[in-house]
Amino acid sequence: MMKNFNIPMLLLAILVIIMFFLVGLAIAFRNIWLISLFTILGFGVMGYGLSLKRKRG
């Protein structure tokens, strides 16, 4: 049983995971600017995805 995947939402979820992975990488490099940038981008993309999901019902 293969369900139909929502490809745009899957890509958004993967993008959020990549952003928070990059936060960890920025922490390893001890770069506060990249930590801030990727944290804000990660939460922004996650919020955008949640708002899209809420609009679709």
mmCIF file of C-alpha atoms in Angstrom:
data_model
loop_
_atom_site.group_PDB
_atom_site.id
_atom_site.type_symbol
_atom_site.label_atom_id
_atom_site.label_comp_id
_atom_site.label_asym_id
_atom_site.label_seq_id
_atom_site.Cartn_x
_atom_site.Cartn_y
_atom_site.Cartn_z
ATOM 1 C CA MET A 1 0.000 0.000 0.000
ATOM 2 C CA MET A 2 1.724 3.112 -1.261
ATOM 3 C CA LYS A 3 0.166 6.359 -0.122
ATOM 4 C CA ASN A 4 0.370 9.506 -2.198
ATOM 5 C CA PHE A 5 3.056 11.767 -0.805
ATOM 6 C CA ASN A 6 2.666 15.515 -0.659
ATOM 7 C CA ILE A 7 5.967 16.347 -2.344
ATOM 8 C CA PRO A 8 6.088 20.126 -1.578
ATOM 9 C CA MET A 9 5.431 19.517 2.123
ATOM 10 C CA LEU A 10 8.029 16.744 2.157
ATOM 11 C CA LEU A 11 10.580 19.115 0.637
ATOM 12 C CA LEU A 12 9.718 21.777 3.225
ATOM 13 C CA ALA A 13 10.193 19.248 6.034
ATOM 14 C CA ILE A 14 13.562 18.194 4.600
ATOM 15 C CA LEU A 15 14.555 21.871 4.324
ATOM 16 C CA VAL A 16 13.711 22.423 8.011
ATOM 17 C CA ILE A 17 15.813 19.396 8.978
ATOM 18 C CA ILE A 18 18.719 20.747 6.908
ATOM 19 C CA MET A 19 18.418 24.165 8.575
ATOM 20 C CA PHE A 20 18.642 22.693 12.068
ATOM 21 C CA PHE A 21 21.506 20.446 10.960
ATOM 22 C CA LEU A 22 23.274 23.620 9.815
ATOM 23 C CA VAL A 23 22.602 25.165 13.242
ATOM 24 C CA GLY A 24 24.548 22.285 14.757
ATOM 25 C CA LEU A 25 27.349 22.782 12.248
ATOM 26 C CA ALA A 26 27.446 26.506 13.021
ATOM 27 C CA ILE A 27 27.670 25.687 16.742
ATOM 28 C CA ALA A 28 30.635 23.440 15.968
ATOM 29 C CA PHE A 29 32.309 26.340 14.130
ATOM 30 C CA ARG A 30 31.364 28.715 16.997
ATOM 31 C CA ASN A 31 29.905 31.266 14.592
ATOM 32 C CA ILE A 32 27.109 33.160 16.340
ATOM 33 C CA TRP A 33 25.928 34.825 13.117
ATOM 34 C CA LEU A 34 25.376 31.521 11.322
ATOM 35 C CA ILE A 35 23.724 30.040 14.424
ATOM 36 C CA SER A 36 21.282 32.954 14.473
ATOM 37 C CA LEU A 37 20.696 32.883 10.708
ATOM 38 C CA PHE A 38 19.968 29.165 10.453
ATOM 39 C CA THR A 39 17.814 29.177 13.605
ATOM 40 C CA ILE A 40 15.658 32.010 12.262
ATOM 41 C CA LEU A 41 15.455 30.394 8.818
ATOM 42 C CA GLY A 42 14.577 27.014 10.331
ATOM 43 C CA PHE A 43 11.738 28.386 12.423
ATOM 44 C CA GLY A 44 10.598 30.583 9.532
ATOM 45 C CA VAL A 45 10.369 27.688 7.098
ATOM 46 C CA MET A 46 8.681 25.533 9.753
ATOM 47 C CA GLY A 47 6.125 28.274 10.440
ATOM 48 C CA TYR A 48 5.484 28.669 6.725
ATOM 49 C CA GLY A 49 4.885 24.926 6.389
ATOM 50 C CA LEU A 50 2.517 24.891 9.353
ATOM 51 C CA SER A 51 0.554 27.832 7.930
ATOM 52 C CA LEU A 52 0.239 26.023 4.581
ATOM 53 C CA LYS A 53 -0.999 22.915 6.371
ATOM 54 C CA ARG A 54 -3.570 24.926 8.332
ATOM 55 C CA LYS A 55 -4.894 26.552 5.121
ATOM 56 C CA ARG A 56 -5.352 23.174 3.427
ATOM 57 C CA GLY A 57 -7.420 21.921 6.322
#
